[in-house]
PDB file of C-alpha atoms in Angstrom:
ATOM      1  CA  MET A 476      -9.155   3.235   8.512  1.00 41.00           C
ATOM      2  CA  ASN A 477     -11.359   5.501   6.408  1.00 44.00           C
ATOM      3  CA  LYS A 478     -12.687   3.506   3.483  1.00 43.00           C
ATOM      4  CA  HIS A 479     -11.452   6.165   1.055  1.00 45.00           C
ATOM      5  CA  SER A 480      -7.854   6.053   2.283  1.00 44.00           C
ATOM      6  CA  LEU A 481      -5.294   5.029  -0.335  1.00 48.00           C
ATOM      7  CA  GLU A 482      -2.761   3.725   2.162  1.00 53.00           C
ATOM      8  CA  GLN A 483      -1.072   0.661   0.718  1.00 61.00           C
ATOM      9  CA  LYS A 484       0.313  -2.298   2.610  1.00 68.00           C
ATOM     10  CA  LEU A 485       4.090  -2.520   2.448  1.00 69.00           C
ATOM     11  CA  PRO A 486       6.338  -5.576   2.844  1.00 77.00           C
ATOM     12  CA  PRO A 487       8.575  -5.595   5.937  1.00 80.00           C
ATOM     13  CA  LEU A 488      11.446  -3.109   5.843  1.00 77.00           C
ATOM     14  CA  TRP A 489      14.050  -5.865   6.121  1.00 84.00           C
ATOM     15  CA  LEU A 490      12.619  -7.553   3.023  1.00 87.00           C
ATOM     16  CA  ILE A 491      12.651  -4.281   1.066  1.00 82.00           C
ATOM     17  CA  LYS A 492      16.302  -3.739   1.976  1.00 84.00           C
ATOM     18  CA  ALA A 493      17.231  -7.316   1.084  1.00 91.00           C
ATOM     19  CA  ILE A 494      15.527  -7.145  -2.324  1.00 89.00           C
ATOM     20  CA  ASN A 495      17.119  -3.775  -3.090  1.00 85.00           C
ATOM     21  CA  ALA A 496      20.562  -5.096  -2.136  1.00 87.00           C
ATOM     22  CA  PHE A 497      20.105  -8.163  -4.382  1.00 91.00           C
ATOM     23  CA  ARG A 498      18.874  -5.966  -7.227  1.00 88.00           C
ATOM     24  CA  ALA A 499      21.897  -3.668  -6.846  1.00 85.00           C
ATOM     25  CA  PHE A 500      24.178  -6.728  -6.947  1.00 89.00           C
ATOM     26  CA  LEU A 501      22.618  -7.961 -10.210  1.00 90.00           C
ATOM     27  CA  LEU A 502      22.955  -4.501 -11.769  1.00 86.00           C
ATOM     28  CA  ARG A 503      26.620  -4.332 -10.822  1.00 87.00           C
ATOM     29  CA  LEU A 504      27.139  -7.835 -12.192  1.00 91.00           C
ATOM     30  CA  ASN A 505      25.511  -6.845 -15.481  1.00 88.00           C
ATOM     31  CA  ARG A 506      27.672  -3.744 -15.794  1.00 87.00           C
ATOM     32  CA  ASN A 507      30.860  -5.617 -14.985  1.00 90.00           C
ATOM     33  CA  LEU A 508      30.275  -8.557 -17.339  1.00 91.00           C
ATOM     34  CA  PHE A 509      29.302  -6.669 -20.493  1.00 91.00           C
ATOM     35  CA  PRO A 510      31.225  -4.024 -22.458  1.00 92.00           C
ATOM     36  CA  ALA A 511      30.637  -0.535 -21.094  1.00 91.00           C
ATOM     37  CA  ASN A 512      29.307   0.821 -24.389  1.00 92.00           C
ATOM     38  CA  VAL A 513      26.714  -1.965 -24.546  1.00 90.00           C
ATOM     39  CA  VAL A 514      25.498  -1.274 -21.002  1.00 89.00           C
ATOM     40  CA  LEU A 515      25.409   2.473 -21.658  1.00 91.00           C
ATOM     41  CA  TYR A 516      23.404   1.947 -24.844  1.00 90.00           C
ATOM     42  CA  GLU A 517      20.872  -0.150 -22.929  1.00 89.00           C
ATOM     43  CA  GLN A 518      20.341   2.783 -20.577  1.00 89.00           C
ATOM     44  CA  PHE A 519      20.060   5.135 -23.546  1.00 91.00           C
ATOM     45  CA  GLU A 520      17.077   3.109 -24.780  1.00 91.00           C
ATOM     46  CA  LEU A 521      14.954   4.974 -22.208  1.00 91.00           C
ATOM     47  CA  PHE A 522      15.061   7.875 -24.685  1.00 92.00           C
ATOM     48  CA  TRP A 523      12.508   5.959 -26.775  1.00 94.00           C
ATOM     49  CA  LEU A 524      10.676   4.267 -23.933  1.00 96.00           C
ATOM     50  CA  LEU A 525       9.680   7.406 -22.006  1.00 96.00           C
ATOM     51  CA  PRO A 526       7.882   9.162 -24.903  1.00 96.00           C
ATOM     52  CA  SER A 527       6.046   5.887 -25.559  1.00 97.00           C
ATOM     53  CA  LEU A 528       4.928   5.852 -21.931  1.00 98.00           C
ATOM     54  CA  TYR A 529       3.676   9.426 -22.321  1.00 98.00           C
ATOM     55  CA  VAL A 530       1.644   8.508 -25.423  1.00 98.00           C
ATOM     56  CA  ALA A 531       0.015   5.595 -23.594  1.00 98.00           C
ATOM     57  CA  ALA A 532      -0.899   7.896 -20.696  1.00 98.00           C
ATOM     58  CA  LYS A 533      -2.127  10.704 -22.971  1.00 97.00           C
ATOM     59  CA  PHE A 534      -4.483   8.450 -24.937  1.00 98.00           C
ATOM     60  CA  ASP A 535      -5.464   6.644 -21.719  1.00 97.00           C
ATOM     61  CA  ILE A 536      -4.780   3.250 -23.251  1.00 98.00           C
ATOM     62  CA  ALA A 537      -4.980   1.490 -19.886  1.00 98.00           C
ATOM     63  CA  THR A 538      -8.610   2.556 -19.489  1.00 98.00           C
ATOM     64  CA  ILE A 539      -9.404   1.409 -23.034  1.00 97.00           C
ATOM     65  CA  LEU A 540      -8.028  -2.026 -22.121  1.00 98.00           C
ATOM     66  CA  LYS A 541      -9.594  -2.162 -18.662  1.00 96.00           C
ATOM     67  CA  ASN A 542     -12.460  -4.503 -19.531  1.00 95.00           C
ATOM     68  CA  LYS A 543     -10.898  -6.735 -22.179  1.00 96.00           C
ATOM     69  CA  PRO A 544      -7.846  -7.140 -24.442  1.00 98.00           C
ATOM     70  CA  LEU A 545      -8.023  -5.408 -27.827  1.00 98.00           C
ATOM     71  CA  THR A 546      -6.094  -5.401 -31.081  1.00 98.00           C
ATOM     72  CA  ALA A 547      -4.232  -2.304 -32.200  1.00 98.00           C
ATOM     73  CA  GLN A 548      -6.857  -1.874 -34.927  1.00 98.00           C
ATOM     74  CA  GLU A 549      -9.676  -1.921 -32.367  1.00 98.00           C
ATOM     75  CA  ILE A 550      -7.824   0.596 -30.183  1.00 98.00           C
ATOM     76  CA  SER A 551      -7.236   2.848 -33.189  1.00 98.00           C
ATOM     77  CA  GLU A 552     -10.922   2.823 -34.107  1.00 97.00           C
ATOM     78  CA  LEU A 553     -11.989   3.682 -30.572  1.00 97.00           C
ATOM     79  CA  LEU A 554      -9.537   6.580 -30.270  1.00 97.00           C
ATOM     80  CA  ASP A 555      -9.239   7.673 -33.921  1.00 97.00           C
ATOM     81  CA  ILE A 556      -5.463   7.162 -33.948  1.00 97.00           C
ATOM     82  CA  ASP A 557      -3.088   5.304 -36.253  1.00 98.00           C
ATOM     83  CA  ALA A 558      -3.227   1.530 -35.766  1.00 97.00           C
ATOM     84  CA  GLU A 559       0.316   0.704 -36.884  1.00 98.00           C
ATOM     85  CA  ASN A 560       1.962   3.315 -34.683  1.00 98.00           C
ATOM     86  CA  ILE A 561      -0.053   2.540 -31.545  1.00 98.00           C
ATOM     87  CA  SER A 562       0.852  -1.116 -32.125  1.00 98.00           C
ATOM     88  CA  ARG A 563       4.545  -0.172 -32.165  1.00 98.00           C
ATOM     89  CA  ILE A 564       4.140   1.937 -29.016  1.00 98.00           C
ATOM     90  CA  LEU A 565       2.421  -0.863 -27.101  1.00 98.00           C
ATOM     91  CA  ARG A 566       4.846  -3.487 -28.403  1.00 97.00           C
ATOM     92  CA  ALA A 567       7.769  -1.404 -27.106  1.00 97.00           C
ATOM     93  CA  LEU A 568       6.134  -0.862 -23.721  1.00 98.00           C
ATOM     94  CA  ALA A 569       5.178  -4.530 -23.404  1.00 97.00           C
ATOM     95  CA  SER A 570       8.819  -5.474 -23.970  1.00 96.00           C
ATOM     96  CA  HIS A 571       9.625  -3.504 -20.810  1.00 96.00           C
ATOM     97  CA  GLY A 572       6.816  -5.043 -18.764  1.00 96.00           C
ATOM     98  CA  ILE A 573       4.258  -2.245 -19.286  1.00 98.00           C
ATOM     99  CA  PHE A 574       1.122  -3.794 -20.900  1.00 98.00           C
ATOM    100  CA  LYS A 575       1.394  -7.248 -22.444  1.00 98.00           C
ATOM    101  CA  GLN A 576       0.891  -8.577 -25.941  1.00 97.00           C
ATOM    102  CA  LYS A 577      -0.882 -11.906 -26.185  1.00 97.00           C
ATOM    103  CA  PRO A 578       0.092 -14.602 -28.716  1.00 96.00           C
ATOM    104  CA  ASP A 579      -2.980 -13.697 -30.806  1.00 96.00           C
ATOM    105  CA  GLY A 580      -1.793 -10.078 -31.084  1.00 95.00           C
ATOM    106  CA  HIS A 581      -4.267  -8.571 -28.637  1.00 98.00           C
ATOM    107  CA  PHE A 582      -2.925  -6.080 -26.097  1.00 98.00           C
ATOM    108  CA  ALA A 583      -3.943  -6.257 -22.446  1.00 98.00           C
ATOM    109  CA  ASN A 584      -3.231  -4.568 -19.145  1.00 98.00           C
ATOM    110  CA  ASN A 585      -0.882  -5.962 -16.549  1.00 97.00           C
ATOM    111  CA  ALA A 586       0.081  -4.749 -13.083  1.00 94.00           C
ATOM    112  CA  MET A 587       2.446  -2.102 -14.467  1.00 96.00           C
ATOM    113  CA  SER A 588       0.024  -0.639 -16.994  1.00 97.00           C
ATOM    114  CA  GLU A 589      -2.753  -0.572 -14.396  1.00 96.00           C
ATOM    115  CA  ALA A 590      -0.709   2.123 -12.651  1.00 95.00           C
ATOM    116  CA  LEU A 591      -1.765   4.314 -15.604  1.00 97.00           C
ATOM    117  CA  LEU A 592      -5.464   3.917 -14.798  1.00 96.00           C
ATOM    118  CA  ASP A 593      -7.034   7.088 -13.443  1.00 89.00           C
ATOM    119  CA  GLU A 594      -7.740   5.349 -10.138  1.00 87.00           C
ATOM    120  CA  PRO A 595      -6.256   5.187  -6.634  1.00 81.00           C
ATOM    121  CA  GLY A 596      -2.565   4.376  -6.933  1.00 84.00           C
ATOM    122  CA  SER A 597      -2.298   5.970 -10.377  1.00 92.00           C
ATOM    123  CA  LEU A 598       0.853   7.589 -11.777  1.00 95.00           C
ATOM    124  CA  ARG A 599      -0.884   8.745 -14.960  1.00 97.00           C
ATOM    125  CA  TYR A 600      -0.820  12.466 -14.160  1.00 96.00           C
ATOM    126  CA  MET A 601       2.773  12.274 -12.990  1.00 95.00           C
ATOM    127  CA  VAL A 602       3.688  10.790 -16.382  1.00 97.00           C
ATOM    128  CA  LEU A 603       1.637  13.396 -18.255  1.00 97.00           C
ATOM    129  CA  HIS A 604       3.216  16.269 -16.333  1.00 96.00           C
ATOM    130  CA  HIS A 605       6.846  15.192 -16.296  1.00 94.00           C
ATOM    131  CA  LEU A 606       6.942  13.746 -19.827  1.00 96.00           C
ATOM    132  CA  GLY A 607       4.611  16.332 -21.383  1.00 95.00           C
ATOM    133  CA  PRO A 608       5.726  19.065 -23.814  1.00 94.00           C
ATOM    134  CA  VAL A 609       6.568  21.668 -21.155  1.00 94.00           C
ATOM    135  CA  ASN A 610       9.001  19.527 -19.179  1.00 93.00           C
ATOM    136  CA  TRP A 611      10.217  17.344 -22.040  1.00 92.00           C
ATOM    137  CA  SER A 612      11.398  20.348 -24.060  1.00 90.00           C
ATOM    138  CA  LEU A 613      12.997  21.745 -20.926  1.00 90.00           C
ATOM    139  CA  MET A 614      15.397  18.800 -20.762  1.00 89.00           C
ATOM    140  CA  SER A 615      17.268  20.228 -23.771  1.00 88.00           C
ATOM    141  CA  ASN A 616      18.010  23.310 -21.641  1.00 89.00           C
ATOM    142  CA  LEU A 617      19.877  21.425 -18.928  1.00 91.00           C
ATOM    143  CA  SER A 618      23.246  22.525 -20.291  1.00 94.00           C
ATOM    144  CA  TYR A 619      22.207  26.159 -19.793  1.00 95.00           C
ATOM    145  CA  ALA A 620      21.623  25.539 -16.080  1.00 92.00           C
ATOM    146  CA  VAL A 621      24.976  23.775 -15.749  1.00 95.00           C
ATOM    147  CA  ARG A 622      26.831  26.492 -17.650  1.00 96.00           C
ATOM    148  CA  THR A 623      25.285  29.494 -15.885  1.00 96.00           C
ATOM    149  CA  GLY A 624      23.903  28.217 -12.576  1.00 91.00           C
ATOM    150  CA  LYS A 625      20.613  29.929 -13.422  1.00 90.00           C
ATOM    151  CA  ASP A 626      17.026  28.689 -13.697  1.00 88.00           C
ATOM    152  CA  ALA A 627      16.645  26.813 -16.984  1.00 92.00           C
ATOM    153  CA  PHE A 628      12.847  27.031 -16.822  1.00 93.00           C
ATOM    154  CA  ALA A 629      12.847  30.826 -16.534  1.00 93.00           C
ATOM    155  CA  GLU A 630      15.356  31.126 -19.365  1.00 94.00           C
ATOM    156  CA  LYS A 631      13.239  28.998 -21.699  1.00 93.00           C
ATOM    157  CA  TYR A 632       9.752  30.245 -20.795  1.00 94.00           C
ATOM    158  CA  GLY A 633      10.495  33.783 -19.600  1.00 94.00           C
ATOM    159  CA  LYS A 634       9.187  33.297 -16.054  1.00 93.00           C
ATOM    160  CA  GLU A 635       9.625  31.012 -13.050  1.00 89.00           C
ATOM    161  CA  ILE A 636       7.651  27.793 -12.989  1.00 89.00           C
ATOM    162  CA  TYR A 637       4.984  28.835 -10.473  1.00 85.00           C
ATOM    163  CA  ASP A 638       4.336  32.094 -12.319  1.00 90.00           C
ATOM    164  CA  TYR A 639       4.048  30.069 -15.526  1.00 93.00           C
ATOM    165  CA  LEU A 640       1.576  27.682 -13.918  1.00 90.00           C
ATOM    166  CA  ALA A 641      -0.501  30.606 -12.622  1.00 87.00           C
ATOM    167  CA  ASP A 642      -0.820  31.834 -16.231  1.00 92.00           C
ATOM    168  CA  HIS A 643      -1.602  28.373 -17.652  1.00 93.00           C
ATOM    169  CA  PRO A 644      -4.531  26.844 -15.703  1.00 89.00           C
ATOM    170  CA  ASP A 645      -4.503  23.530 -17.579  1.00 92.00           C
ATOM    171  CA  GLU A 646      -0.816  22.975 -16.845  1.00 93.00           C
ATOM    172  CA  SER A 647      -1.398  24.041 -13.236  1.00 89.00           C
ATOM    173  CA  ALA A 648      -4.207  21.504 -12.812  1.00 88.00           C
ATOM    174  CA  LEU A 649      -1.997  18.795 -14.325  1.00 92.00           C
ATOM    175  CA  PHE A 650       0.839  19.763 -11.974  1.00 90.00           C
ATOM    176  CA  ASP A 651      -1.435  19.507  -8.922  1.00 85.00           C
ATOM    177  CA  LYS A 652      -2.715  16.092  -9.974  1.00 88.00           C
ATOM    178  CA  SER A 653       0.823  14.874 -10.589  1.00 91.00           C
ATOM    179  CA  MET A 654       1.827  15.978  -7.092  1.00 85.00           C
ATOM    180  CA  SER A 655      -1.121  14.025  -5.685  1.00 83.00           C
ATOM    181  CA  ASN A 656       0.070  10.963  -7.652  1.00 88.00           C
ATOM    182  CA  LEU A 657       3.502  11.301  -6.068  1.00 85.00           C
ATOM    183  CA  SER A 658       1.990  11.835  -2.626  1.00 81.00           C
ATOM    184  CA  ASP A 659       0.053   8.612  -3.103  1.00 82.00           C
ATOM    185  CA  LEU A 660       3.312   6.837  -3.913  1.00 83.00           C
ATOM    186  CA  GLY A 661       4.881   7.931  -0.623  1.00 84.00           C
ATOM    187  CA  LEU A 662       1.763   7.865   1.537  1.00 88.00           C
ATOM    188  CA  SER A 663       2.200   4.520   3.301  1.00 85.00           C
ATOM    189  CA  PRO A 664       5.833   5.085   4.340  1.00 86.00           C
ATOM    190  CA  ILE A 665       4.957   8.524   5.715  1.00 91.00           C
ATOM    191  CA  LEU A 666       1.953   7.322   7.706  1.00 90.00           C
ATOM    192  CA  HIS A 667       3.997   4.433   9.132  1.00 87.00           C
ATOM    193  CA  ALA A 668       7.075   6.506   9.936  1.00 89.00           C
ATOM    194  CA  TYR A 669       5.551   9.412  11.857  1.00 94.00           C
ATOM    195  CA  ASP A 670       3.080   9.683  14.729  1.00 95.00           C
ATOM    196  CA  PHE A 671       0.624  12.386  13.681  1.00 97.00           C
ATOM    197  CA  SER A 672      -1.780  11.574  16.526  1.00 95.00           C
ATOM    198  CA  ARG A 673       0.277  13.763  18.907  1.00 95.00           C
ATOM    199  CA  PHE A 674      -0.908  16.950  17.213  1.00 97.00           C
ATOM    200  CA  PRO A 675      -4.455  18.309  17.517  1.00 97.00           C
ATOM    201  CA  LEU A 676      -3.844  20.884  14.726  1.00 98.00           C
ATOM    202  CA  ILE A 677      -1.761  20.075  11.634  1.00 98.00           C
ATOM    203  CA  ALA A 678      -0.922  22.604   8.904  1.00 97.00           C
ATOM    204  CA  ASP A 679       0.190  21.381   5.477  1.00 97.00           C
ATOM    205  CA  ILE A 680       2.097  24.297   3.957  1.00 97.00           C
ATOM    206  CA  GLY A 681       2.063  24.147   0.168  1.00 94.00           C
ATOM    207  CA  GLY A 682      -0.271  21.169   0.425  1.00 93.00           C
ATOM    208  CA  GLY A 683      -1.951  21.613  -2.972  1.00 90.00           C
ATOM    209  CA  GLU A 684      -5.170  19.644  -3.389  1.00 90.00           C
ATOM    210  CA  GLY A 685      -4.903  18.266   0.154  1.00 93.00           C
ATOM    211  CA  PHE A 686      -4.200  14.619  -0.645  1.00 92.00           C
ATOM    212  CA  LEU A 687      -1.644  14.110   2.126  1.00 93.00           C
ATOM    213  CA  LEU A 688      -3.471  16.111   4.782  1.00 96.00           C
ATOM    214  CA  GLY A 689      -6.764  14.451   3.882  1.00 95.00           C
ATOM    215  CA  ASN A 690      -5.261  11.006   4.411  1.00 94.00           C
ATOM    216  CA  ILE A 691      -3.554  12.028   7.659  1.00 96.00           C
ATOM    217  CA  LEU A 692      -6.830  13.285   9.122  1.00 97.00           C
ATOM    218  CA  ALA A 693      -8.738  10.265   7.806  1.00 95.00           C
ATOM    219  CA  LYS A 694      -6.478   8.138   9.994  1.00 93.00           C
ATOM    220  CA  ASN A 695      -6.394  10.552  12.976  1.00 95.00           C
ATOM    221  CA  HIS A 696     -10.007  11.323  13.735  1.00 94.00           C
ATOM    222  CA  LYS A 697      -9.400  13.768  16.606  1.00 94.00           C
ATOM    223  CA  ALA A 698      -7.056  16.043  14.662  1.00 96.00           C
ATOM    224  CA  ARG A 699      -7.942  19.170  12.729  1.00 97.00           C
ATOM    225  CA  GLY A 700      -6.052  20.572   9.761  1.00 97.00           C
ATOM    226  CA  ILE A 701      -5.088  23.703   7.872  1.00 97.00           C
ATOM    227  CA  LEU A 702      -4.402  23.448   4.144  1.00 97.00           C
ATOM    228  CA  PHE A 703      -2.284  26.398   2.994  1.00 96.00           C
ATOM    229  CA  ASP A 704      -1.288  27.136  -0.599  1.00 94.00           C
ATOM    230  CA  THR A 705      -1.750  29.649  -3.407  1.00 91.00           C
ATOM    231  CA  PRO A 706      -5.348  30.205  -4.588  1.00 90.00           C
ATOM    232  CA  PRO A 707      -4.918  28.326  -7.917  1.00 85.00           C
ATOM    233  CA  ALA A 708      -3.369  25.341  -6.137  1.00 86.00           C
ATOM    234  CA  LEU A 709      -6.373  25.105  -3.811  1.00 90.00           C
ATOM    235  CA  ASN A 710      -9.041  25.070  -6.533  1.00 87.00           C
ATOM    236  CA  LYS A 711      -9.539  21.300  -6.353  1.00 87.00           C
ATOM    237  CA  ALA A 712      -9.087  21.036  -2.583  1.00 93.00           C
ATOM    238  CA  PRO A 713     -12.794  20.982  -1.592  1.00 94.00           C
ATOM    239  CA  ALA A 714     -13.473  17.938  -3.777  1.00 92.00           C
ATOM    240  CA  MET A 715     -10.334  16.154  -2.567  1.00 91.00           C
ATOM    241  CA  LEU A 716     -11.127  16.749   1.120  1.00 95.00           C
ATOM    242  CA  ALA A 717     -14.739  15.685   0.628  1.00 94.00           C
ATOM    243  CA  ARG A 718     -13.430  12.464  -0.913  1.00 91.00           C
ATOM    244  CA  TYR A 719     -11.862  11.568   2.442  1.00 92.00           C
ATOM    245  CA  GLN A 720     -14.781  12.960   4.462  1.00 94.00           C
ATOM    246  CA  VAL A 721     -12.568  15.410   6.364  1.00 96.00           C
ATOM    247  CA  GLU A 722     -13.743  18.705   4.875  1.00 95.00           C
ATOM    248  CA  ASP A 723     -15.417  19.691   8.153  1.00 96.00           C
ATOM    249  CA  ARG A 724     -12.083  19.363   9.992  1.00 96.00           C
ATOM    250  CA  ILE A 725      -9.829  21.277   7.585  1.00 96.00           C
ATOM    251  CA  ASP A 726      -9.609  25.030   7.027  1.00 96.00           C
ATOM    252  CA  VAL A 727      -8.489  25.907   3.503  1.00 96.00           C
ATOM    253  CA  MET A 728      -6.330  29.049   3.565  1.00 96.00           C
ATOM    254  CA  PRO A 729      -4.885  30.760   0.450  1.00 95.00           C
ATOM    255  CA  GLY A 730      -1.713  32.816   0.574  1.00 94.00           C
ATOM    256  CA  ASP A 731       1.993  33.172  -0.205  1.00 93.00           C
ATOM    257  CA  PHE A 732       4.115  31.294   2.325  1.00 93.00           C
ATOM    258  CA  PHE A 733       6.972  33.772   1.894  1.00 93.00           C
ATOM    259  CA  GLN A 734       4.829  36.779   2.791  1.00 91.00           C
ATOM    260  CA  THR A 735       1.501  35.756   4.335  1.00 91.00           C
ATOM    261  CA  ARG A 736       1.417  35.344   8.108  1.00 92.00           C
ATOM    262  CA  LEU A 737       0.998  31.604   8.544  1.00 93.00           C
ATOM    263  CA  PRO A 738      -1.634  30.252  10.941  1.00 93.00           C
ATOM    264  CA  ALA A 739      -0.697  28.858  14.342  1.00 95.00           C
ATOM    265  CA  ALA A 740      -0.463  25.058  14.472  1.00 97.00           C
ATOM    266  CA  GLY A 741       1.105  22.262  16.465  1.00 97.00           C
ATOM    267  CA  LEU A 742       2.706  20.629  13.420  1.00 98.00           C
ATOM    268  CA  TYR A 743       3.766  22.235  10.144  1.00 98.00           C
ATOM    269  CA  ILE A 744       4.326  19.899   7.196  1.00 97.00           C
ATOM    270  CA  LEU A 745       6.631  20.873   4.332  1.00 97.00           C
ATOM    271  CA  LYS A 746       6.491  17.993   1.861  1.00 95.00           C
ATOM    272  CA  ASN A 747       8.579  18.371  -1.293  1.00 91.00           C
ATOM    273  CA  ILE A 748       8.721  22.138  -0.752  1.00 93.00           C
ATOM    274  CA  VAL A 749      12.202  23.041   0.442  1.00 94.00           C
ATOM    275  CA  HIS A 750      14.041  21.451  -2.504  1.00 91.00           C
ATOM    276  CA  ASN A 751      12.200  23.786  -4.891  1.00 87.00           C
ATOM    277  CA  TRP A 752      13.889  26.902  -3.530  1.00 89.00           C
ATOM    278  CA  SER A 753      17.315  28.370  -2.968  1.00 88.00           C
ATOM    279  CA  ASP A 754      18.865  28.354   0.497  1.00 93.00           C
ATOM    280  CA  GLU A 755      17.923  32.022   0.879  1.00 94.00           C
ATOM    281  CA  LYS A 756      14.280  31.409  -0.021  1.00 94.00           C
ATOM    282  CA  SER A 757      14.110  28.349   2.221  1.00 95.00           C
ATOM    283  CA  VAL A 758      15.445  30.366   5.170  1.00 95.00           C
ATOM    284  CA  LEU A 759      12.854  33.070   4.443  1.00 95.00           C
ATOM    285  CA  LEU A 760      10.055  30.475   4.495  1.00 95.00           C
ATOM    286  CA  LEU A 761      11.242  28.960   7.779  1.00 95.00           C
ATOM    287  CA  GLN A 762      11.647  32.399   9.353  1.00 95.00           C
ATOM    288  CA  ASN A 763       8.105  33.308   8.332  1.00 94.00           C
ATOM    289  CA  MET A 764       6.831  30.027   9.754  1.00 94.00           C
ATOM    290  CA  SER A 765       8.681  30.548  13.037  1.00 95.00           C
ATOM    291  CA  LYS A 766       6.680  33.744  13.687  1.00 95.00           C
ATOM    292  CA  SER A 767       3.523  31.662  14.156  1.00 95.00           C
ATOM    293  CA  MET A 768       5.088  28.820  16.142  1.00 96.00           C
ATOM    294  CA  ASP A 769       5.181  28.415  19.891  1.00 94.00           C
ATOM    295  CA  GLU A 770       7.666  26.394  21.957  1.00 93.00           C
ATOM    296  CA  ASN A 771       5.712  23.166  21.413  1.00 94.00           C
ATOM    297  CA  SER A 772       5.283  23.506  17.632  1.00 96.00           C
ATOM    298  CA  ARG A 773       7.166  21.172  15.314  1.00 97.00           C
ATOM    299  CA  VAL A 774       8.175  21.319  11.650  1.00 97.00           C
ATOM    300  CA  LEU A 775       8.093  18.082   9.650  1.00 97.00           C
ATOM    301  CA  ILE A 776      10.178  18.387   6.478  1.00 96.00           C
ATOM    302  CA  ILE A 777       9.600  15.493   4.098  1.00 95.00           C
ATOM    303  CA  GLU A 778      12.274  15.286   1.410  1.00 93.00           C
ATOM    304  CA  MET A 779      14.465  12.671  -0.238  1.00 90.00           C
ATOM    305  CA  ILE A 780      17.858  12.363   1.428  1.00 90.00           C
ATOM    306  CA  VAL A 781      20.775  12.218  -1.027  1.00 92.00           C
ATOM    307  CA  PRO A 782      22.977   9.269  -0.019  1.00 91.00           C
ATOM    308  CA  THR A 783      26.753   9.371  -0.176  1.00 92.00           C
ATOM    309  CA  GLY A 784      28.837   7.102  -2.351  1.00 91.00           C
ATOM    310  CA  ASN A 785      28.023   5.694  -5.787  1.00 86.00           C
ATOM    311  CA  LYS A 786      24.852   3.798  -5.001  1.00 83.00           C
ATOM    312  CA  PRO A 787      21.959   4.619  -7.359  1.00 82.00           C
ATOM    313  CA  SER A 788      19.231   6.786  -5.850  1.00 85.00           C
ATOM    314  CA  LEU A 789      16.196   8.611  -7.173  1.00 87.00           C
ATOM    315  CA  ALA A 790      17.295  11.571  -5.051  1.00 90.00           C
ATOM    316  CA  LYS A 791      20.376  11.963  -7.234  1.00 92.00           C
ATOM    317  CA  LEU A 792      18.198  12.317 -10.327  1.00 89.00           C
TER     318      LEU A 792
END
């Protein structure tokens, strides 16, 4: 494996399923034993927890604590922020297993808070993007989408999300990094579940910075790749591909996948793309892709499957 690959080792699938089943049982037991309003209020507490998580990511507290535990006063002096309030933020997060507070009052990292380090395996940019001002304020517009069936983002900001990102480079860069964080989260299952070695030429359509494609080619040394996305989304691609030492095997191609003639390839990857668009737009994308495919080409659509029944699932959120 390429030394720069972020592929993580996973426990056996049977163990994952067993732990998830036991966890689901405990959750059901909790909900059945306690009054419904108490259980619902416990879930409502996330309203305060999530902004606290955003603050910790924004001020990069995990990096501040990387070398040694610090008091809230020491953290405040390093970052020029209020000591009492950062103490309350970290105390709240530590009570949910994110950071830890030692008996002497010092705060330290733990396994959960280390996921906020700007390092391989990080979710920091995902937190900053999804809990930042643009998306957080959008949550108050959810009722508009339910009432009208229209795009809540466009109603609030006057344009669709990708047009907004094109006009706001900082938000666009944050979005791309957050997508790479999420790709990192799903990287190991994807690499284990699919045999990419069958395809000499792999095109990642809407592949952003190239995190997924870079890792696929790092593991499949004979394959070549095509990274296709809009010009702003590809700005950071050269650095990302160089990180995995695959830049000489990947062609970076800008364009609009609804209109631009897509390059010929043996495998086309659409990861977290189709769910962003209406059925009509998705059909248009697939029709455009089909024009460049031959009888041996394949399309790999990577999306979360929404399960039936009442079992909890991230896909339902």
